[in-house]
Coordinates of C-alpha atoms in Angstrom, one line a residue:
M1 CA 0.0 0.0 0.0
S2 CA 1.3 3.4 -0.8
L3 CA 2.0 6.0 1.8
L4 CA -0.9 8.2 0.7
A5 CA -3.3 5.3 0.6
A6 CA -2.2 4.2 4.1
A7 CA -2.9 7.7 5.4
G8 CA -6.1 8.1 3.5
L9 CA -4.9 11.4 2.1
W10 CA -4.5 12.4 -1.6
G11 CA -2.7 15.3 -3.2
P12 CA 0.2 17.5 -2.1
P13 CA -1.5 19.1 0.9
G14 CA -2.4 15.7 2.3
L15 CA 1.2 14.5 1.7
L16 CA 2.6 17.4 3.6
L17 CA 0.2 16.9 6.5
T18 CA 1.1 13.2 6.6
F19 CA 4.8 13.9 7.0
A20 CA 4.1 16.6 9.5
L21 CA 1.9 14.6 11.8
H22 CA 3.2 11.1 11.3
P23 CA 7.0 11.0 11.0
A24 CA 6.9 7.3 11.8
L25 CA 5.4 6.7 8.4
C26 CA 9.0 7.1 7.1
L27 CA 11.1 4.0 6.9
R28 CA 12.2 3.0 10.4
P29 CA 15.9 3.7 10.9
A30 CA 18.0 0.6 10.5
P31 CA 18.5 -0.7 14.0
T32 CA 22.0 -0.6 15.4
S33 CA 23.6 -3.7 16.9
G34 CA 21.7 -4.6 20.1
P35 CA 18.6 -6.4 21.2
P36 CA 15.9 -7.4 18.8
H37 CA 13.4 -4.6 18.0
R38 CA 9.7 -4.6 17.8
D39 CA 7.3 -1.8 17.2
Y40 CA 5.0 -2.9 20.0
C41 CA 5.6 -4.9 23.2
V42 CA 2.6 -6.0 25.3
L43 CA 3.2 -7.0 28.9
G44 CA 0.8 -9.7 30.0
A45 CA -1.4 -12.2 28.2
G46 CA -4.5 -11.6 30.3
P47 CA -7.8 -10.3 28.7
A48 CA -6.4 -6.8 28.1
G49 CA -3.1 -7.9 26.6
L50 CA -4.8 -10.4 24.3
Q51 CA -7.4 -7.9 23.3
M52 CA -4.7 -5.4 22.2
A53 CA -2.7 -8.2 20.5
Y54 CA -5.8 -9.0 18.4
F55 CA -6.1 -5.4 17.2
L56 CA -2.4 -5.2 16.4
Q57 CA -2.6 -8.5 14.6
R58 CA -5.5 -7.5 12.5
A59 CA -3.7 -4.3 11.5
G60 CA -0.6 -6.2 10.5
R61 CA 1.7 -4.6 13.0
D62 CA 5.0 -5.8 14.4
Y63 CA 4.4 -6.9 18.0
A64 CA 4.9 -9.5 20.7
V65 CA 3.2 -10.3 24.0
F66 CA 5.3 -11.3 26.9
E67 CA 3.7 -13.7 29.4
R68 CA 5.4 -15.1 32.5
A69 CA 3.1 -18.2 32.7
P70 CA 2.9 -21.1 30.2
R71 CA -0.6 -20.1 29.1
P72 CA -2.7 -17.0 28.9
G73 CA -5.0 -15.8 31.7
S74 CA -2.7 -16.9 34.5
F75 CA -4.6 -14.6 37.0
F76 CA -7.7 -16.7 36.6
T77 CA -5.9 -20.0 37.4
R78 CA -5.9 -18.8 41.0
Y79 CA -8.4 -16.0 41.4
P80 CA -11.0 -15.5 42.5
R81 CA -10.1 -18.0 45.2
H82 CA -13.5 -19.5 45.4
R83 CA -13.7 -19.8 41.6
K84 CA -17.0 -18.1 40.8
L85 CA -16.7 -15.0 38.6
I86 CA -19.0 -12.0 39.2
S87 CA -19.0 -11.0 35.5
I88 CA -22.4 -11.7 33.9
N89 CA -22.6 -14.4 31.2
K90 CA -26.1 -13.5 29.8
R91 CA -26.6 -15.9 26.9
H92 CA -30.1 -14.9 25.9
T93 CA -31.4 -11.4 25.3
G94 CA -34.2 -12.1 22.8
K95 CA -32.2 -10.1 20.2
A96 CA -30.2 -11.3 17.2
N97 CA -28.0 -8.1 17.0
A98 CA -24.5 -9.1 18.0
E99 CA -23.5 -5.6 19.1
F100 CA -26.5 -5.3 21.3
N101 CA -25.9 -8.7 22.9
L102 CA -22.4 -7.6 23.9
R103 CA -24.0 -5.1 26.2
H104 CA -25.0 -8.0 28.4
D105 CA -21.9 -10.2 27.8
W106 CA -19.3 -9.2 30.3
N107 CA -16.7 -11.8 29.5
S108 CA -16.1 -11.9 25.7
L109 CA -13.3 -10.2 24.0
L110 CA -13.8 -8.4 20.7
S111 CA -13.0 -10.4 17.5
H112 CA -14.3 -11.3 14.1
D113 CA -14.7 -15.0 15.0
P114 CA -18.3 -15.7 16.4
R115 CA -16.9 -18.9 17.9
L116 CA -14.9 -16.8 20.3
L117 CA -17.9 -15.6 22.4
F118 CA -17.9 -16.6 26.0
R119 CA -21.4 -18.0 25.8
H120 CA -19.9 -21.1 24.1
Y121 CA -17.7 -21.8 27.1
S122 CA -20.2 -21.7 30.0
S123 CA -23.9 -21.9 30.5
A124 CA -23.6 -20.4 34.0
Y125 CA -24.8 -16.9 34.6
F126 CA -21.8 -16.4 36.9
P127 CA -19.2 -18.7 35.3
D128 CA -16.3 -20.7 36.9
A129 CA -12.9 -19.0 36.6
G130 CA -11.6 -22.1 34.9
D131 CA -13.9 -21.4 32.0
M132 CA -12.2 -18.0 31.5
V133 CA -8.8 -19.7 31.4
R134 CA -10.1 -22.1 28.6
Y135 CA -11.6 -19.2 26.7
L136 CA -8.5 -17.0 26.8
D137 CA -6.4 -20.1 25.8
D138 CA -8.6 -20.6 22.7
F139 CA -8.7 -16.9 21.9
A140 CA -4.9 -16.7 21.7
D141 CA -4.5 -20.0 19.9
R142 CA -7.3 -19.7 17.3
L143 CA -6.3 -16.2 16.3
G144 CA -2.6 -17.0 16.2
L145 CA -1.6 -14.2 18.5
H146 CA 2.2 -13.7 19.0
V147 CA 2.7 -14.6 22.7
L148 CA 6.1 -15.5 24.2
Y149 CA 5.1 -17.7 27.1
N150 CA 7.4 -18.5 30.1
T151 CA 9.0 -15.1 29.7
T152 CA 9.0 -12.9 32.8
I153 CA 10.0 -9.3 32.2
A154 CA 12.2 -8.4 35.2
H155 CA 13.1 -4.8 34.4
V156 CA 11.9 -2.1 32.0
T157 CA 13.9 1.1 31.3
L158 CA 14.3 3.9 28.7
N159 CA 16.9 4.3 26.0
K160 CA 16.7 7.8 24.6
D161 CA 17.1 8.1 20.8
R162 CA 16.0 11.0 18.6
Q163 CA 15.1 8.7 15.7
A164 CA 12.6 6.7 17.8
W165 CA 8.9 7.3 17.4
N166 CA 8.6 8.8 20.9
G167 CA 12.1 10.1 21.4
H168 CA 13.2 6.9 23.2
Y169 CA 13.0 3.1 23.0
F170 CA 11.8 0.8 25.8
L171 CA 14.3 -1.8 26.9
L172 CA 12.9 -4.9 28.5
T173 CA 15.0 -7.5 30.3
D174 CA 13.6 -11.0 30.9
Q175 CA 14.4 -13.5 33.7
M176 CA 17.2 -15.0 31.5
G177 CA 18.9 -11.7 31.1
H178 CA 17.8 -11.4 27.4
A179 CA 17.0 -7.9 26.3
H180 CA 14.1 -6.8 24.1
R181 CA 13.5 -3.4 22.6
C182 CA 10.3 -1.7 21.3
S183 CA 9.0 1.7 20.3
V184 CA 5.7 1.5 22.1
L185 CA 5.1 -0.3 25.4
L186 CA 1.6 -1.5 26.3
V187 CA 1.3 -2.6 29.9
A188 CA -1.5 -5.1 30.6
T189 CA -0.2 -6.7 33.8
G190 CA -3.3 -5.9 35.9
L191 CA -3.2 -5.5 39.7
S192 CA -1.3 -8.2 41.3
V193 CA 0.2 -7.0 44.6
P194 CA -2.0 -7.6 47.7
N195 CA -2.7 -4.4 49.5
Q196 CA -1.5 -4.5 53.1
V197 CA -2.1 -2.0 55.8
D198 CA 0.8 -1.7 58.3
F199 CA -0.5 -1.7 61.9
P200 CA 0.7 -3.4 65.1
G201 CA -0.2 -7.1 64.8
S202 CA -0.7 -7.1 61.0
E203 CA 1.7 -10.0 60.9
Y204 CA -1.0 -12.2 62.4
T205 CA -3.3 -11.7 59.5
E206 CA -3.8 -14.3 56.7
G207 CA -4.1 -12.9 53.2
Y208 CA -6.9 -13.5 50.7
E209 CA -4.2 -14.7 48.3
S210 CA -3.2 -17.6 50.6
V211 CA -5.9 -18.4 53.1
S212 CA -7.6 -21.8 53.0
V213 CA -10.7 -22.1 50.8
D214 CA -11.8 -25.3 52.6
P215 CA -14.8 -24.4 54.9
K216 CA -13.8 -27.4 57.1
D217 CA -10.8 -25.4 58.3
F218 CA -13.1 -22.8 59.8
E219 CA -15.5 -25.1 61.6
G220 CA -16.6 -23.6 64.9
Q221 CA -14.3 -20.6 64.7
N222 CA -14.6 -16.9 65.4
V223 CA -13.4 -15.0 62.2
L224 CA -12.5 -11.4 61.7
I225 CA -12.3 -10.2 58.0
L226 CA -10.5 -7.0 57.2
G227 CA -12.0 -5.4 54.1
R228 CA -15.4 -4.6 52.6
G229 CA -15.2 -5.5 48.9
N230 CA -16.2 -8.5 46.9
S231 CA -13.1 -10.5 47.9
A232 CA -14.0 -10.0 51.6
F233 CA -17.6 -10.9 51.1
E234 CA -16.7 -13.8 48.8
T235 CA -14.5 -15.2 51.6
A236 CA -17.3 -14.7 54.1
E237 CA -19.9 -16.4 51.9
N238 CA -17.7 -19.5 51.6
I239 CA -17.5 -20.0 55.4
L240 CA -20.8 -18.5 56.6
G241 CA -22.4 -21.8 57.4
V242 CA -19.6 -23.3 59.5
T243 CA -18.2 -20.5 61.7
N244 CA -19.5 -19.3 65.1
F245 CA -19.6 -15.8 63.6
I246 CA -17.9 -13.5 61.2
H247 CA -17.1 -9.9 61.9
M248 CA -16.1 -7.7 59.0
L249 CA -14.1 -4.5 59.6
S250 CA -13.3 -1.7 57.3
R251 CA -12.9 2.1 57.4
S252 CA -15.7 2.7 54.9
R253 CA -19.4 1.8 54.8
V254 CA -20.4 -1.1 52.6
R255 CA -21.0 0.0 49.0
L256 CA -23.7 -2.0 47.1
S257 CA -23.4 -2.1 43.4
W258 CA -27.1 -1.8 42.9
A259 CA -27.0 1.5 44.8
T260 CA -23.8 3.0 43.3
H261 CA -24.2 1.6 39.7
Y262 CA -20.5 0.6 39.9
V263 CA -19.8 -3.0 39.0
G264 CA -16.7 -3.1 41.3
D265 CA -18.8 -2.6 44.4
L266 CA -20.4 -5.4 46.4
R267 CA -22.5 -7.6 44.1
A268 CA -25.7 -9.3 45.3
I269 CA -24.2 -12.8 44.7
N270 CA -21.7 -12.2 47.6
N271 CA -23.8 -10.4 50.2
G272 CA -25.3 -13.2 52.3
L273 CA -23.6 -11.8 55.3
L274 CA -25.7 -8.6 55.1
D275 CA -28.8 -10.7 55.8
T276 CA -27.3 -12.4 58.8
Y277 CA -26.1 -9.1 60.1
Q278 CA -29.4 -7.3 59.8
L279 CA -31.4 -10.3 61.0
K280 CA -29.1 -10.5 64.1
S281 CA -27.7 -13.9 63.5
L282 CA -24.3 -13.1 65.2
D283 CA -22.4 -11.9 62.1
G284 CA -21.7 -8.2 61.9
L285 CA -20.1 -5.2 60.1
L286 CA -18.1 -2.5 61.8
E287 CA -16.3 0.7 60.6
S288 CA -13.0 1.8 61.8
D289 CA -9.7 3.0 60.3
L290 CA -7.3 0.0 60.5
T291 CA -4.4 2.2 61.2
D292 CA -6.0 3.1 64.6
L293 CA -6.2 -0.5 65.7
A294 CA -3.8 -3.2 66.8
I295 CA -4.0 -7.0 67.1
V296 CA -2.4 -8.8 70.0
K297 CA -2.1 -12.6 70.5
D298 CA -3.1 -13.9 74.0
R299 CA -1.7 -16.8 75.9
E300 CA -4.3 -19.2 74.3
G301 CA -3.2 -18.2 70.8
K302 CA -6.3 -16.2 70.0
F303 CA -6.3 -12.7 68.6
R304 CA -7.6 -9.6 70.4
V305 CA -8.4 -6.3 68.9
T306 CA -7.2 -3.2 70.8
L307 CA -6.3 0.4 70.1
K308 CA -2.9 1.3 68.7
F309 CA -2.3 4.0 71.4
F310 CA -2.6 1.4 74.2
L311 CA 0.5 -0.3 72.8
E312 CA 2.4 3.0 72.6
E313 CA 2.0 3.6 76.4
G314 CA 5.2 1.7 77.0
N315 CA 6.8 -1.8 76.9
Q316 CA 4.3 -4.2 78.3
S317 CA 3.8 -7.9 78.2
T318 CA 1.1 -9.3 76.0
D319 CA -1.1 -10.0 79.0
A320 CA -0.7 -6.5 80.4
I321 CA -1.8 -4.6 77.3
T322 CA -4.9 -2.6 77.9
L323 CA -7.9 -3.8 75.9
P324 CA -10.8 -1.4 75.0
Q325 CA -13.2 -3.5 77.1
D326 CA -11.2 -2.7 80.2
D327 CA -12.5 0.9 79.9
N328 CA -15.8 0.1 78.1
D329 CA -17.4 -3.2 78.9
N330 CA -19.7 -2.8 75.9
F331 CA -16.8 -2.6 73.3
A332 CA -18.1 -4.3 70.1
M333 CA -15.0 -6.4 69.4
R334 CA -14.3 -7.6 73.0
V335 CA -14.4 -11.3 71.8
A336 CA -11.3 -13.2 70.8
Y337 CA -10.8 -14.3 67.2
D338 CA -9.4 -17.6 65.9
R339 CA -8.5 -16.2 62.5
V340 CA -8.0 -12.7 61.1
I341 CA -8.2 -12.6 57.2
R342 CA -7.0 -9.6 55.2
C343 CA -9.0 -8.9 52.0
L344 CA -8.0 -5.4 51.1
G345 CA -7.7 -5.5 47.3
W346 CA -4.8 -5.3 45.0
N347 CA -2.2 -2.8 43.8
F348 CA -0.1 -2.4 40.6
D349 CA 3.4 -3.9 40.6
F350 CA 5.7 -1.0 40.0
S351 CA 8.8 -3.0 41.0
I352 CA 10.0 -3.9 37.4
F353 CA 9.8 -0.3 36.1
D354 CA 12.8 1.9 36.3
K355 CA 12.2 5.3 38.0
S356 CA 13.0 7.0 34.7
L357 CA 9.6 5.9 33.4
R358 CA 7.9 8.0 36.1
L359 CA 4.9 5.6 36.4
S360 CA 4.0 6.3 40.1
S361 CA 1.4 9.0 40.6
G362 CA 2.3 10.1 44.1
G363 CA -1.3 11.0 44.6
E364 CA -4.5 9.3 45.7
F365 CA -3.8 6.2 43.7
S366 CA 0.0 6.2 44.2
K367 CA 0.1 2.6 45.2
K368 CA -2.9 1.2 43.3
Y369 CA -2.6 2.6 39.8
P370 CA 0.0 4.0 37.4
L371 CA -0.4 7.7 36.5
V372 CA -2.1 7.9 33.1
K373 CA -3.8 10.5 31.0
A374 CA -7.4 10.2 29.6
S375 CA -5.8 8.6 26.6
Y376 CA -4.4 5.8 28.8
E377 CA -0.9 7.0 28.0
S378 CA 1.5 7.4 30.9
K379 CA 2.0 11.0 32.1
G380 CA 5.6 10.3 32.7
S381 CA 6.7 8.4 29.5
R382 CA 5.4 9.1 26.0
G383 CA 4.6 5.9 24.2
L384 CA 3.9 3.9 27.3
F385 CA 0.2 2.9 27.6
V386 CA -1.6 1.2 30.5
L387 CA -4.4 -1.2 29.5
G388 CA -7.0 -3.2 31.4
T389 CA -7.6 -3.3 35.1
A390 CA -4.5 -1.2 35.8
S391 CA -5.9 1.7 33.7
H392 CA -9.0 2.0 35.9
S393 CA -7.9 5.3 37.5
V394 CA -9.4 7.1 34.5
D395 CA -12.9 6.0 35.5
Y396 CA -12.5 4.6 39.0
R397 CA -15.8 4.1 40.7
K398 CA -17.6 5.6 37.7
S399 CA -17.7 3.2 34.8
A400 CA -16.6 -0.3 33.8
G401 CA -13.0 0.4 32.6
G402 CA -11.5 -1.9 35.2
F403 CA -13.4 -4.9 33.9
I404 CA -13.4 -6.9 30.6
H405 CA -16.7 -5.5 29.4
G406 CA -15.3 -2.0 29.7
F407 CA -11.6 -2.3 28.9
R408 CA -12.2 -4.3 25.7
Y409 CA -13.4 -0.9 24.3
T410 CA -10.8 1.3 25.9
A411 CA -8.1 -1.0 24.4
R412 CA -9.7 -0.5 21.0
A413 CA -9.6 3.3 21.5
V414 CA -5.9 3.2 22.4
H415 CA -5.3 1.1 19.2
R416 CA -7.1 3.6 17.0
L417 CA -5.0 6.4 18.6
L418 CA -1.8 4.5 17.9
E419 CA -2.9 3.8 14.3
H420 CA -3.2 7.5 13.6
R421 CA -0.1 8.6 15.5
H422 CA 2.3 6.1 14.1
H423 CA 0.8 4.8 10.9
G424 CA -1.3 7.6 9.5
V425 CA -4.6 5.7 9.7
A426 CA -7.3 8.2 10.6
W427 CA -9.8 7.3 13.3
P428 CA -12.5 5.1 11.6
S429 CA -15.6 7.1 10.5
T430 CA -18.5 6.9 8.2
E431 CA -20.0 9.8 6.2
H432 CA -23.7 10.3 5.6
P433 CA -26.1 13.0 4.3
V434 CA -27.5 15.0 7.1
S435 CA -31.0 13.5 6.5
Q436 CA -29.6 10.3 8.1
L437 CA -28.4 12.0 11.3
T438 CA -31.4 11.1 13.4
S439 CA -31.4 7.5 12.3
S440 CA -27.6 7.2 12.9
I441 CA -27.9 8.4 16.5
V442 CA -30.9 6.2 17.2
R443 CA -29.2 3.1 15.9
R444 CA -26.1 3.7 18.0
I445 CA -27.9 4.5 21.3
N446 CA -30.0 1.3 20.9
E447 CA -27.2 -1.0 19.9
A448 CA -23.7 0.2 20.8
S449 CA -22.1 -1.8 23.6
G450 CA -19.1 0.5 24.1
L451 CA -21.3 3.5 24.7
Y452 CA -23.4 1.6 27.1
Q453 CA -20.7 -0.1 29.2
M454 CA -18.2 2.8 29.2
F455 CA -20.8 5.5 29.9
G456 CA -19.4 8.9 30.6
V457 CA -15.9 7.7 29.3
L458 CA -16.3 6.8 25.7
A459 CA -18.7 8.8 23.5
D460 CA -19.7 9.0 19.8
V461 CA -18.9 12.2 17.9
V462 CA -20.7 13.6 14.9
L463 CA -18.6 16.1 12.9
L464 CA -20.7 18.4 10.8
K465 CA -19.7 19.3 7.2
E466 CA -20.0 22.8 5.8
N467 CA -23.6 24.1 5.8
A468 CA -24.6 21.0 7.7
T469 CA -25.3 19.1 4.5
A470 CA -23.5 16.0 5.7
F471 CA -21.7 14.6 8.7
E472 CA -18.9 12.2 9.7
Y473 CA -19.7 9.7 12.5
L474 CA -16.8 8.7 14.9
E475 CA -17.4 6.0 17.4
E476 CA -16.2 5.7 21.0
L477 CA -13.8 8.5 21.5
P478 CA -12.5 9.1 25.0
V479 CA -14.6 12.1 26.0
Q480 CA -11.8 13.8 28.0
M481 CA -9.8 13.9 24.8
L482 CA -12.4 15.9 23.0
A483 CA -10.3 19.0 22.8
Q484 CA -7.6 17.0 21.1
L485 CA -10.0 15.3 18.6
E486 CA -8.3 16.7 15.5
T487 CA -4.8 15.7 16.7
I488 CA -5.6 12.1 17.8
T489 CA -8.1 11.2 15.0
G490 CA -6.9 13.0 11.9
R491 CA -10.5 14.3 11.4
R492 CA -11.5 18.0 11.2
A493 CA -14.1 19.7 13.4
R494 CA -14.6 23.0 11.6
H495 CA -18.4 23.3 11.4
G496 CA -19.7 22.2 14.7
L497 CA -20.2 18.8 16.3
F498 CA -22.5 16.6 18.4
V499 CA -21.3 14.3 21.2
I500 CA -23.5 11.3 22.1
N501 CA -22.9 10.2 25.7
M502 CA -24.7 7.8 28.1
E503 CA -25.2 9.1 31.6
Y504 CA -27.0 8.4 34.9
G505 CA -28.7 11.1 36.8
R506 CA -26.0 13.1 38.7
N507 CA -27.6 12.7 42.2
F508 CA -29.0 9.2 41.8
S509 CA -26.2 6.9 42.8
G510 CA -24.3 6.6 46.1
P511 CA -23.9 4.3 49.1
D512 CA -26.2 6.6 51.1
K513 CA -28.9 7.0 48.5
D514 CA -32.3 5.3 48.5
V515 CA -32.3 4.2 44.8
F516 CA -35.7 2.6 45.3
F517 CA -37.5 5.7 46.2
H518 CA -41.0 6.3 45.0
D519 CA -41.2 8.1 41.6
R520 CA -37.6 7.3 40.9
S521 CA -38.3 6.8 37.2
V522 CA -39.1 9.6 34.7
G523 CA -41.6 8.8 32.1
H524 CA -42.5 12.1 30.4
T525 CA -40.4 13.6 27.6
E526 CA -40.5 17.1 29.1
D527 CA -38.8 15.8 32.3
A528 CA -36.1 13.8 30.5
W529 CA -33.4 16.1 31.8
Q530 CA -34.3 14.7 35.3
S531 CA -33.8 11.1 34.3
N532 CA -32.1 9.0 37.0
F533 CA -31.3 5.8 35.1
L534 CA -28.8 5.4 32.3
H535 CA -30.0 7.4 29.3
P536 CA -28.5 9.0 26.2
V537 CA -27.5 12.7 26.3
I538 CA -26.6 14.7 23.2
Y539 CA -24.3 17.7 23.4
Y540 CA -24.1 20.3 20.6
Y541 CA -21.1 22.5 20.2
R542 CA -20.7 25.2 17.6
H543 CA -16.9 24.9 18.0
L544 CA -14.6 22.2 19.3
P545 CA -14.1 22.8 23.1
T546 CA -10.6 23.9 24.2
E547 CA -8.3 22.1 26.6
Q548 CA -9.1 24.7 29.2
E549 CA -12.9 24.2 28.8
V550 CA -12.5 20.5 29.2
R551 CA -10.2 20.8 32.2
F552 CA -12.3 23.4 34.0
R553 CA -15.8 22.1 33.1
P554 CA -18.5 22.5 35.7
A555 CA -18.4 20.1 38.6
D556 CA -20.1 16.7 37.9
W557 CA -20.3 17.5 34.2
A558 CA -19.0 14.8 31.9
L559 CA -18.2 17.4 29.2
P560 CA -17.8 21.2 29.0
R561 CA -20.9 23.3 29.0
P562 CA -22.3 23.0 25.4
T563 CA -24.2 25.3 23.2
A564 CA -27.2 23.0 23.5
I565 CA -28.0 19.8 25.3
H566 CA -30.7 17.2 24.9
H567 CA -31.6 14.3 27.3
I568 CA -33.5 11.4 25.8
V569 CA -35.9 10.2 28.5
E570 CA -34.9 7.1 30.3
D571 CA -36.6 3.9 29.2
F572 CA -37.5 0.8 31.3
L573 CA -36.5 -1.5 28.4
T574 CA -33.4 0.6 27.4
D575 CA -35.1 0.7 24.0
W576 CA -35.1 4.3 22.8
T577 CA -37.2 3.9 19.7
A578 CA -40.6 5.3 20.8
P579 CA -41.7 7.5 17.9
V580 CA -43.2 10.2 20.1
G581 CA -41.3 9.8 23.3
H582 CA -37.8 9.4 21.9
I583 CA -37.4 10.0 18.2
L584 CA -39.5 13.0 17.6
P585 CA -37.9 15.1 20.5
L586 CA -34.5 14.1 19.2
R587 CA -35.3 15.1 15.7
R588 CA -36.6 18.5 16.9
F589 CA -33.5 19.1 18.9
L590 CA -31.2 18.3 16.0
E591 CA -33.3 20.5 13.7
N592 CA -33.2 23.4 16.1
C593 CA -29.4 23.2 16.4
L594 CA -28.9 22.9 12.6
D595 CA -31.9 25.0 11.4
T596 CA -32.5 22.1 9.0
D597 CA -35.5 19.9 8.3
L598 CA -34.7 16.3 9.1
R599 CA -38.1 14.8 8.5
S600 CA -36.9 12.2 5.9
F601 CA -36.2 9.9 8.9
Y602 CA -39.6 10.6 10.5
A603 CA -41.4 9.7 7.3
V604 CA -41.1 6.0 8.2
I605 CA -42.6 6.6 11.6
P606 CA -46.4 6.6 12.1
T607 CA -47.5 10.3 12.4
P608 CA -48.8 11.1 15.9
I609 CA -52.3 12.5 16.2
G610 CA -53.7 14.8 18.8
G611 CA -52.3 16.1 22.0
L612 CA -48.8 16.8 20.8
E613 CA -47.4 20.2 21.7
L614 CA -45.3 21.4 18.8
T615 CA -42.4 22.7 20.9
T616 CA -39.0 21.5 21.7
P617 CA -39.4 19.6 25.0
R618 CA -37.8 20.5 28.2
S619 CA -35.3 17.8 27.7
S620 CA -33.7 20.0 25.0
V621 CA -31.8 23.0 26.5
L622 CA -29.9 25.7 24.7
L623 CA -27.3 27.1 27.0
S624 CA -25.4 30.3 27.0
T625 CA -21.7 30.1 26.0
N626 CA -20.8 31.9 29.2
Q627 CA -18.5 29.4 31.0
D628 CA -19.7 29.8 34.6
S629 CA -18.0 27.4 37.0
Q630 CA -21.4 26.5 38.5
P631 CA -24.1 26.6 35.8
P632 CA -27.7 27.1 36.8
P633 CA -30.0 24.1 36.7
P634 CA -31.2 23.4 33.1
Q635 CA -34.2 25.4 32.2
P636 CA -36.7 24.7 29.3
Y637 CA -36.0 26.3 26.0
F638 CA -39.1 26.3 23.8
I639 CA -39.2 26.9 20.0
N640 CA -42.4 26.6 18.2
A641 CA -41.6 24.3 15.3
T642 CA -44.4 25.9 13.1
Q643 CA -42.6 29.2 13.2
R644 CA -40.0 27.7 11.0
G645 CA -42.5 26.3 8.5
R646 CA -42.5 22.8 9.9
G647 CA -45.4 20.9 11.1
A648 CA -45.4 17.7 13.2

């Protein structure tokens, strides 16, 4: 393929632009003597690593995946410890549309092979972890992915070189001392280091990663579990019927996924202990900062919980240490425990990365996650991208980016970014006449899995052509990269744009919210902007937002304040195809933004009769361009459609 064909540009101006934006399109400099070179190195053959390998393979790129184990998916050979996944394997939806079905398939990776859908590997709604191992093994084997097994990368550093794509190469050294070199490093190693809180007596705790999973080992015992996530409750669920009681201790309140709408919070499948706690069957939950506590071992070999400052009063024998119940005989944890189990989650393994890479954040997630941009590229090293679970800081506690059904789409977004940056392949798009704008949006909001699962993180973008006669449709762009759209996609936003996002109501979710309150659903079009459940939101901008506007957008806004905004009313069936309730208000909004008649789509919809107010509903709001830090609540903006010569 010629250089111009690869870049999708023709003529001298396009050629100049290609060389300006994509110096890597030139022939790669002949490597000097040294380690073997690859364009792309992927660390880890878990789901994220294999997903990226698939995209690189399909694009015909030079890559290799490094995996320390003899087969892919090594994490799932051991975790979760009790073998039941909490990712949904919904095999039936009543729909034949493959893209729609992926909305409810939380385990499959993206590929062109219909045999590589997880539904063929398990019939269980919550599958066994062994099924995931089999699936990933087949995914790598059937697609012929280039994986170097039994290769542990022990050290990663930089080698600066002006001729390199990113100004440096990445040097990887394996366990045998062999060196490997690449231009782009894609880290998909997940979170593998158990989180440990250092407090007096922490050495007495057993870790989730090593504690027995045989319930018989806990028969008739008093058990204290440190932690409040799925691993803690999974552990409790396994031994609930054989222990005397289980107490669970954490610094934060329990977060239920059905209340927070966050898949990483406690799932219903693991929360049996909540029943026994609330029904006063001896088990219980307590809140306290672990760093304020201490554990001491008594002469009978049992463990007592005390306060840290009691140990700091001076050197004392174990029997002389003050216990809280000595001062307060109603202290909740005055009983002795036979076992103390630590289930505090996982952190990223920074140990193999040289400090020159500057991967550590030093902030809130300094131990848990590497420091990355909204593009999943490291803030410290250009050309280093973090994929999969370890990239979850971008949407932590917000969306599904830490899980397969989310990061399979963020991996695709990273690949598209790399294709444009290093190979001149513009972000995929389709071009249509403006008469198809309504139908294009309706199709995507009703089918697209990436929009649905990565709500608030990945969004579709419609780029308008001059005079709004046509448009380009781009799928699943990281919304926080909107200001950089032209740079990262190779597309031009000169005549306005729409951004199609999926959002929950801003005040609906939270551990302290009653999400089952009366009138929680919104059913009327004019109140769509108050929708609580996940629903499509369309933003209209006359001009591409700037970096400053994205960075300093109003609090709790997914995007900068737009020229106009439209909420499509939530739907119980997540089926936004109602002619009057969904499609007509959307068409009116688009027409008002473009001052264009779009009824060619509506011609195929039965014409409503009677009772329809010919105004733009309250769900469509035209906003001032004044960038206030705290915008007022959305107010209705009514335009009588007949004033522009349009009837219903």
